Amino acid sequence: MSMRKVFLMLCLICSASLFAAPKNSKTIFEEKFGQETVGFYLTDQDGLYAAVFADSMKAEVNVLVYDESETEAIKKLAFESKVLVKSVTSREQYDERNIFQEIVKKFRAFTPIAKNDYDFFGDYGFVRVSYFITQDASISNRDRLGIQSTTEKILKLLLDSTPASSTPSSSKTLEENTKLNVWSFTDELETYLCESDYGYMDTHPNVLVEYSLTPTDQFPTALDSAFARGDGPDVFALEEAFVRRYVESGMLLPLDDLYEEVKDKMEDYPIKIGSYDGHVYAMSWSMSPGAMFYRRSLAKKYLGTDDPEEIQKLFSDPDKMLETARLLKKKSNGKCVLVTAHEDLYIPFLGMREKPWVVDGEFNIDPAMDKYMEICKIMYDEELDGRAGQWSEAWFAGMNDNLRDEKGNKMEVFSYFLPYWGLQWVLKPNAPYTSGDWAMCAGPSSWYWGGTWIAANKDTKNPEAAKEMIRYLTTNETFLEEIAKSSGEVVCNIDVQDKIKYYFAEPYIGGQNYYKAFCEYAKTVDGSLSQFTDQYMDSGFSGAVTEYRYEGDKQEALEEMEDWLYYSMGL
């Protein structure tokens, strides 16, 4: 059956069946792209107000339930959506400009509560129905809407409306298909499940995915509660900040057989982070290796060259880096600092360690971290950094030549230490005026910052289906090549890296190939030092470094940190 028919049926459901043939229903627009249609509708049934955005090209219906007081805002949303759709004349333009995603983002902006359901509709295939519910509407109408049972109601309505002759007797019903409950803290996973040209949903039509998105800061709590109740998700994403907490928990399904199939193709450090006690429990599709991004104009002005290979020689170890920082200050008459915030150097120094934070149950300060403390103190005393906090307004100002010292004098920032996503989503959007004046080199160490892993519940009822989802998202080369080309993600698969890494010349950094460089940097990153206690250690040690910079008593700062660790963690 055509997608056009899917669209018409879904519009019928959402504008009539779901809201019980609304007394007032208004079509804001219906735009055709060939045989496909995109439409926006407003409905009102006995005080239950809803906006419906349906897209036959995506086989998706989005329903925004809102309060009457929000009517004007919803009308504005409808108008903006119409303008977006009318701004293109073809499906290709519609996709290229991400019109669908932009409208859904506008829906999500209204809503503290959201629910997605992916269901099998006989010959109609898989359709996603997304409900966005505003705070007021969720309080007054949630019971009436029947969120928990809506999916089954829609399925019944659709199948009951389907001519018997159009549904082959061999078609699988909802109950006969495999279901996977998938949780994430980022919409990245949602994109890869269903919106990519080679998304998991398109390539696994007999799997029903129930997807749930929870903000990062709430995700571990929600996950812990679900596991405690015995109804944890089948598959879930894990962020770098808490991946080890679950890898070491005993709650995850071992992925040893999956890894064995692809171990010769996978970069080492993400696997080590996802492994514990000889078993692999979490895998990733991408990596976040770091680099030193520096200003070409300042390098030429004060160091005589902006060539990455020559600059790397000046920053190849901590002592040379400190020496170069002093040279920058001297040549600029105190105007140019190495970094805006001393915290920028923290993760690169973590990458220099030989031992983790905890060794045999005892707190351990690796010589690299002791060196970090000393350099941070020297940089403060000699005014070699901008004395601003990382992620502060001043930190961003330094990217655009807008940093000022306490007296209002202009300062110049030579470098920022950032992972691959720092180029795409930190420098480029926040420092457009310095585009082309950047370059990158490895800096004093190999390190990583951030990342997303995917794991499975050891008690899942569908272990093979769960592992197949992880296998596809982390090892399928066609899929990985597509997401790498579309988003610039540095994938873990070495074969895919080698196939595409020569196609990423970046004008923002003077034409350098950042992708090739990051692939090289990742090979020397050590993931074996990652522990679930790292968050506590990072927080405590950062506090000790700050105290040492300002107060000058290193021993006292470390003793206070150890007292805090013993109190909070029992170390």
XYZ file of C-alpha atoms in Angstrom:
571
model
C 0.000 0.000 0.000
C 1.311 3.465 -0.882
C 2.613 5.967 1.638
C -0.075 8.322 0.372
C -2.705 5.924 1.673
C -0.836 5.641 4.961
C -0.914 9.400 5.246
C -4.647 9.649 4.513
C -5.457 6.940 7.028
C -3.308 8.549 9.703
C -4.896 11.932 9.132
C -8.286 10.280 9.503
C -7.225 8.686 12.768
C -5.644 11.771 14.279
C -8.197 14.309 13.144
C -11.246 12.113 13.622
C -10.871 8.808 15.448
C -8.343 9.802 18.090
C -10.256 12.934 18.987
C -13.690 11.447 18.450
C -14.689 13.366 15.296
C -13.900 16.850 16.548
C -16.558 19.454 16.269
C -13.976 21.968 15.124
C -11.167 20.858 12.836
C -9.137 23.192 10.654
C -6.602 22.347 7.972
C -3.749 24.821 8.154
C -2.042 23.431 5.067
C -1.542 20.294 2.984
C 1.454 20.301 0.676
C 2.115 17.624 -1.941
C 5.566 16.442 -2.991
C 4.856 14.003 -5.788
C 2.627 11.316 -4.291
C 3.534 12.258 -0.725
C 1.828 14.821 1.493
C 2.686 16.928 4.516
C -0.181 18.425 6.519
C -0.880 20.504 9.624
C -4.267 20.496 11.427
C -5.827 22.048 14.531
C -8.635 20.248 16.395
C -10.886 20.956 19.377
C -13.019 18.224 20.935
C -14.848 19.233 24.122
C -11.979 21.376 25.304
C -9.229 18.935 24.309
C -7.052 21.026 21.999
C -4.521 19.447 19.672
C -2.230 20.349 16.798
C -1.494 17.530 14.349
C 1.515 17.465 12.009
C 1.511 14.478 9.634
C 4.228 13.562 7.152
C 3.647 10.653 4.787
C 7.290 10.697 3.683
C 8.320 9.816 7.242
C 5.275 7.691 8.058
C 4.880 9.844 11.142
C 2.167 11.757 12.947
C 2.969 14.297 15.672
C 0.204 15.292 18.076
C 0.645 18.301 20.343
C -1.976 18.498 23.108
C -2.177 21.996 24.544
C -4.141 24.197 26.918
C -6.654 26.756 25.635
C -4.499 29.574 27.028
C -1.781 28.540 24.573
C -3.979 28.875 21.482
C -2.250 31.971 20.143
C 1.179 30.376 20.550
C -0.052 27.276 18.716
C -1.403 29.403 15.874
C 2.024 30.985 15.622
C 3.559 27.503 15.520
C 1.148 26.515 12.750
C 2.005 29.632 10.735
C 5.758 29.084 11.170
C 5.373 25.449 10.115
C 3.447 26.501 7.029
C 6.151 29.001 6.090
C 8.831 26.316 6.469
C 7.012 23.805 4.262
C 6.038 26.421 1.660
C 9.673 27.558 1.434
C 10.602 24.428 -0.557
C 9.290 23.047 -3.809
C 10.522 19.470 -3.801
C 11.064 16.527 -1.505
C 14.817 16.887 -2.037
C 14.771 20.480 -0.760
C 12.474 19.436 2.089
C 15.038 16.857 3.212
C 18.118 18.974 2.551
C 16.787 21.812 4.711
C 15.605 19.443 7.475
C 12.106 20.937 7.394
C 10.578 17.939 9.126
C 13.094 18.043 11.990
C 12.679 21.800 12.394
C 8.904 21.516 12.807
C 9.208 18.645 15.288
C 11.705 20.727 17.280
C 9.082 23.459 17.478
C 6.579 20.921 18.804
C 9.067 19.721 21.405
C 9.743 23.281 22.590
C 6.210 23.394 24.044
C 6.442 20.159 25.952
C 7.848 18.861 29.222
C 6.170 15.515 28.518
C 6.630 13.559 25.275
C 5.875 10.003 24.192
C 6.798 8.146 21.014
C 5.221 4.909 19.779
C 6.408 2.839 16.832
C 3.793 0.319 15.761
C 3.209 -2.229 13.035
C 0.029 -1.422 11.069
C -0.383 -4.476 8.891
C 0.107 -3.489 5.260
C 0.657 0.102 6.319
C 4.027 -0.903 7.746
C 5.629 0.803 10.730
C 4.347 4.222 11.734
C 5.593 6.479 14.502
C 3.028 8.463 16.444
C 4.540 11.130 18.702
C 2.547 12.858 21.435
C 3.743 16.174 22.808
C 1.831 17.325 25.882
C 2.200 20.741 27.473
C 2.306 21.077 31.237
C -1.236 22.406 31.664
C -2.702 19.951 29.205
C -0.920 17.035 30.853
C -2.440 17.916 34.221
C -6.020 18.416 33.067
C -6.320 15.991 30.180
C -3.774 13.223 30.604
C -6.326 10.741 31.920
C -8.777 11.629 29.175
C -6.190 11.208 26.505
C -5.268 7.783 27.832
C -1.583 8.044 26.950
C -0.690 4.542 28.092
C -3.274 2.818 25.899
C -3.394 5.168 22.932
C -1.052 3.098 20.781
C -3.224 -0.008 21.061
C -6.343 2.049 20.300
C -4.805 3.508 17.159
C -3.664 0.085 16.026
C -7.147 -1.357 16.503
C -8.781 1.570 14.683
C -6.405 1.282 11.762
C -6.646 -2.477 11.356
C -10.436 -2.375 11.758
C -10.519 0.229 8.985
C -8.403 -1.870 6.630
C -10.218 -3.977 3.998
C -9.724 -7.633 4.831
C -8.494 -8.378 1.324
C -5.636 -5.883 1.646
C -3.988 -7.668 4.584
C -2.353 -10.966 3.672
C -3.014 -13.750 6.133
C 0.718 -14.190 6.560
C 1.270 -10.621 7.832
C 2.590 -10.439 11.367
C 0.458 -8.842 14.061
C 1.778 -6.542 16.768
C 2.070 -9.432 19.210
C 4.053 -11.558 16.745
C 6.739 -8.955 16.188
C 9.742 -8.471 18.450
C 9.500 -5.476 20.760
C 12.491 -3.541 22.101
C 12.166 -0.813 24.683
C 14.956 1.679 23.952
C 16.008 4.557 26.236
C 18.345 7.434 25.538
C 19.441 10.824 26.889
C 20.066 12.293 23.423
C 18.041 12.486 20.226
C 21.117 11.264 18.350
C 20.084 7.658 18.925
C 16.534 8.396 17.811
C 17.891 9.784 14.544
C 19.932 6.666 13.901
C 17.017 4.411 14.707
C 14.497 5.881 12.334
C 15.526 9.014 10.450
C 18.735 8.027 8.708
C 18.457 6.756 5.129
C 19.868 3.496 6.466
C 18.257 3.760 9.917
C 17.704 0.696 12.034
C 13.909 0.824 11.665
C 14.115 0.807 7.877
C 16.403 -2.205 7.835
C 14.681 -4.215 10.596
C 10.945 -4.092 9.721
C 9.977 -6.918 12.089
C 11.189 -5.134 15.227
C 8.926 -2.747 17.130
C 10.867 -0.022 18.919
C 9.387 1.819 21.867
C 11.662 4.824 22.277
C 11.982 7.043 25.355
C 14.045 10.220 25.734
C 15.105 11.507 29.185
C 17.348 14.555 29.796
C 20.948 13.665 30.605
C 20.868 14.940 34.187
C 17.799 12.799 34.945
C 18.746 9.737 32.940
C 20.775 7.716 35.516
C 18.074 8.213 38.159
C 15.354 7.092 35.770
C 17.432 4.103 34.680
C 18.220 3.078 38.257
C 14.550 3.285 39.216
C 13.531 1.145 36.250
C 16.111 -1.516 37.083
C 15.021 -1.489 40.733
C 11.425 -2.136 39.634
C 12.552 -4.931 37.358
C 11.336 -3.236 34.176
C 14.501 -1.674 32.805
C 14.716 -0.993 29.054
C 16.016 -3.644 26.690
C 18.590 -1.366 25.060
C 19.857 2.006 26.271
C 22.457 4.662 25.575
C 25.145 5.578 28.104
C 27.069 8.841 28.297
C 30.781 9.022 29.113
C 30.025 10.529 32.521
C 28.162 7.414 33.686
C 29.011 4.611 31.250
C 31.440 2.948 33.663
C 28.877 3.023 36.443
C 26.762 0.556 34.465
C 29.591 -1.343 32.788
C 30.798 -2.316 36.272
C 27.293 -2.872 37.707
C 26.611 -6.468 36.693
C 23.294 -5.385 35.107
C 24.378 -5.482 31.456
C 24.235 -8.187 28.819
C 27.729 -9.378 27.754
C 28.539 -8.531 24.132
C 31.647 -10.703 23.816
C 30.385 -12.688 20.831
C 29.383 -9.515 19.009
C 32.767 -7.907 19.621
C 34.583 -11.060 18.546
C 33.032 -10.697 15.090
C 34.441 -7.202 14.541
C 37.375 -6.817 16.918
C 39.892 -6.393 14.097
C 37.879 -3.455 12.736
C 37.209 -1.530 15.948
C 39.316 1.184 17.549
C 40.640 0.111 20.906
C 39.839 2.816 23.433
C 35.991 2.854 23.226
C 35.942 -0.932 23.639
C 38.140 -0.740 26.748
C 35.829 1.850 28.276
C 32.904 -0.501 27.628
C 34.695 -3.546 29.085
C 35.064 -4.856 32.621
C 36.497 -7.969 34.194
C 37.315 -9.535 30.837
C 33.931 -8.929 29.178
C 32.550 -6.317 26.774
C 29.306 -4.760 28.012
C 28.923 -1.582 25.949
C 29.946 -0.549 22.441
C 29.967 2.731 20.556
C 29.566 3.813 16.953
C 31.801 6.885 17.317
C 34.730 8.371 19.196
C 35.609 11.748 20.717
C 39.387 12.141 20.449
C 40.763 15.572 21.332
C 43.120 18.079 19.763
C 44.661 21.482 20.330
C 42.963 24.164 18.205
C 45.072 27.297 17.831
C 44.856 30.643 16.069
C 46.934 30.780 12.892
C 47.358 34.568 12.981
C 48.715 34.511 16.548
C 51.024 31.608 15.740
C 52.520 33.495 12.798
C 52.771 36.719 14.754
C 54.445 35.372 17.892
C 55.925 31.972 16.926
C 56.881 32.655 13.314
C 54.811 29.861 11.759
C 51.279 28.467 11.705
C 52.280 25.097 10.267
C 50.674 22.321 12.396
C 53.779 20.143 12.335
C 55.987 22.981 13.557
C 53.486 24.102 16.189
C 53.197 20.521 17.442
C 56.922 20.527 18.209
C 56.372 23.471 20.553
C 53.571 21.709 22.450
C 54.658 18.062 22.374
C 55.024 17.724 26.161
C 54.046 19.733 29.274
C 57.417 21.426 29.706
C 57.553 22.591 26.086
C 53.967 23.779 26.350
C 54.808 25.865 29.421
C 57.893 27.252 27.731
C 55.831 28.242 24.681
C 53.170 29.843 26.882
C 55.854 32.040 28.392
C 57.143 32.894 24.934
C 53.661 33.946 23.808
C 53.372 36.268 26.783
C 56.809 37.755 26.206
C 56.385 38.318 22.464
C 52.937 39.868 22.955
C 53.917 42.099 25.884
C 51.550 40.174 28.145
C 48.619 40.324 25.758
C 48.466 36.715 24.520
C 47.585 33.834 26.882
C 47.829 30.131 26.152
C 44.223 29.312 27.147
C 41.251 31.203 28.514
C 40.652 28.700 31.335
C 43.176 26.457 33.023
C 40.509 23.705 33.036
C 41.054 23.366 29.288
C 44.252 21.480 30.093
C 42.672 19.059 32.540
C 41.546 16.295 30.162
C 44.763 16.394 28.091
C 46.692 15.765 31.321
C 44.328 12.920 32.190
C 45.443 11.409 28.899
C 49.055 11.396 30.089
C 48.389 9.159 33.106
C 49.840 5.700 33.496
C 47.572 4.676 36.388
C 43.901 5.425 37.213
C 42.537 7.492 40.090
C 41.919 4.445 42.297
C 44.557 1.730 42.692
C 43.879 -1.216 45.035
C 41.125 0.756 46.728
C 43.331 3.749 47.446
C 43.236 7.258 45.994
C 46.148 7.704 43.591
C 47.643 10.881 42.129
C 49.490 9.968 38.966
C 52.659 12.000 38.262
C 50.859 13.514 35.270
C 48.173 14.981 37.522
C 50.780 16.265 39.965
C 52.398 17.988 36.991
C 49.025 19.447 36.052
C 48.671 21.009 39.497
C 52.099 22.587 39.241
C 51.536 23.983 35.749
C 48.139 25.412 36.723
C 49.760 27.183 39.664
C 52.575 28.568 37.498
C 50.132 29.746 34.857
C 48.120 31.579 37.507
C 51.147 33.195 39.131
C 52.675 34.221 35.791
C 49.340 35.204 34.207
C 49.657 32.740 31.337
C 45.932 31.957 31.162
C 42.829 34.142 30.972
C 41.637 33.298 34.503
C 38.137 32.616 33.188
C 35.977 29.571 33.855
C 35.483 26.934 31.194
C 32.087 27.369 29.434
C 31.762 30.884 30.881
C 30.860 33.947 28.838
C 34.515 35.008 28.914
C 35.572 31.562 27.669
C 33.449 31.980 24.552
C 34.495 35.623 24.179
C 38.107 34.538 23.767
C 37.202 32.639 20.600
C 36.099 35.866 18.917
C 38.835 38.236 20.152
C 36.458 39.765 22.698
C 38.209 38.752 25.931
C 39.205 41.527 28.339
C 41.293 41.449 31.495
C 40.222 42.917 34.843
C 41.362 46.380 33.718
C 39.441 46.215 30.457
C 42.491 45.607 28.268
C 42.053 43.354 25.260
C 43.531 39.868 25.541
C 44.375 37.304 22.878
C 43.725 33.581 23.378
C 46.096 31.292 21.525
C 44.346 27.927 21.863
C 41.445 25.761 22.985
C 41.683 22.044 23.774
C 38.557 20.397 22.394
C 37.353 17.005 21.079
C 36.038 16.507 17.541
C 32.576 17.762 18.503
C 34.189 20.925 19.861
C 35.049 21.959 16.314
C 31.556 21.335 14.967
C 29.401 22.524 17.858
C 31.573 24.850 19.942
C 34.058 26.734 17.782
C 32.172 27.012 14.502
C 28.823 28.239 15.864
C 30.294 30.452 18.589
C 33.265 31.940 16.734
C 32.122 32.670 13.167
C 34.249 35.809 12.925
C 37.490 33.873 13.314
C 36.627 31.258 10.682
C 39.670 30.257 8.644
C 42.085 31.503 11.306
C 42.271 28.205 13.171
C 44.419 25.109 12.857
C 44.798 21.915 14.861
C 47.559 19.669 16.168
C 47.711 16.822 18.682
C 49.159 18.820 21.576
C 50.986 17.270 24.542
C 48.990 14.015 24.798
C 46.302 11.734 23.362
C 42.912 12.021 25.050
C 39.154 11.837 24.576
C 36.229 13.856 25.872
C 32.656 12.619 25.788
C 30.986 9.901 23.764
C 27.911 7.680 23.657
C 27.868 3.939 24.251
C 24.982 1.527 23.802
C 24.271 -1.474 26.019
C 21.576 -4.045 26.753
C 19.785 -5.192 29.879
C 20.997 -8.648 30.915
C 17.378 -9.515 31.789
C 15.930 -8.509 28.427
C 13.400 -10.955 27.024
C 14.902 -10.496 23.561
C 18.695 -10.758 23.989
C 19.401 -11.647 20.365
C 17.292 -8.772 19.041
C 18.968 -6.410 21.521
C 22.405 -7.516 20.390
C 21.403 -7.216 16.749
C 20.396 -3.591 17.317
C 23.774 -2.895 18.943
C 25.524 -4.812 16.159
C 23.835 -2.738 13.478
C 24.365 0.647 15.132
C 28.015 0.038 15.986
C 29.321 -2.197 13.200
C 27.224 -1.931 10.008
C 29.566 -0.250 7.557
C 26.924 1.147 5.212
C 25.137 2.780 8.124
C 28.369 4.089 9.684
C 29.571 5.548 6.409
C 26.309 7.429 6.004
C 26.320 8.985 9.490
C 29.998 9.882 9.195
C 29.451 11.709 5.925
C 26.292 13.466 7.105
C 27.389 14.509 10.600
C 31.178 14.303 10.624
C 31.175 11.795 13.488
C 34.472 9.981 13.885
C 33.307 6.375 13.706
C 34.987 3.501 15.525
C 35.101 1.206 12.509
C 38.612 1.383 11.020
C 37.559 0.133 7.573
C 34.991 2.932 7.279
C 37.559 5.455 8.505
C 40.010 4.405 5.824
C 37.335 4.630 3.148
C 36.190 8.186 3.879
C 38.846 9.991 5.914
C 40.358 11.866 2.969
C 37.161 13.784 2.205
C 36.957 16.157 5.170
C 38.972 19.279 4.368
C 37.568 21.962 6.675
C 37.686 25.655 5.620
C 37.187 26.741 9.234
C 40.635 25.385 10.113
C 42.351 26.562 6.971
C 41.554 23.493 4.879
C 43.017 20.915 7.269
C 41.490 17.438 7.221
C 40.211 17.177 10.793
C 38.717 13.713 10.266
C 41.973 12.110 9.207
C 43.792 13.787 12.093
C 41.272 12.636 14.703
C 41.418 9.064 13.388
C 45.170 9.135 13.934
C 44.928 10.704 17.392
C 42.403 8.090 18.546
C 44.813 5.224 17.967
C 46.990 6.279 20.906
C 44.196 7.082 23.381
C 44.203 4.787 26.431
C 40.713 3.777 27.534
C 41.867 1.287 30.167
C 42.073 3.864 32.971
C 38.357 4.659 32.984
C 36.579 3.848 36.275
C 33.076 4.441 37.619
C 34.568 6.655 40.365
C 36.055 9.104 37.842
C 33.265 11.665 38.238
C 33.934 11.975 41.948
C 37.667 12.144 41.419
C 37.436 14.753 38.688
C 35.249 16.973 40.828
C 37.383 16.637 43.937
C 40.687 17.101 42.168
C 39.491 20.119 40.207
C 38.530 21.743 43.495
C 41.958 20.988 44.941
C 43.688 22.533 41.929
C 41.613 25.698 42.191
C 42.401 26.011 45.887
C 46.109 25.490 45.236
C 46.117 28.158 42.513
C 44.555 30.736 44.802
C 45.871 29.754 48.242
C 49.269 28.257 47.374
C 49.206 25.340 49.837
C 49.252 22.186 47.745
C 49.398 19.707 50.608
C 46.440 21.248 52.397
C 44.389 21.266 49.191
C 45.061 17.553 48.611
C 44.340 16.642 52.218
C 40.978 18.378 52.033
C 40.249 16.504 48.823
C 41.144 13.165 50.413
C 38.958 13.937 53.440
C 36.069 14.628 51.058
C 36.683 11.394 49.128
C 36.825 9.297 52.286
C 33.613 10.909 53.507
C 31.681 10.633 50.239
C 33.076 7.399 48.808
C 34.787 5.560 51.627
C 38.204 5.666 49.974
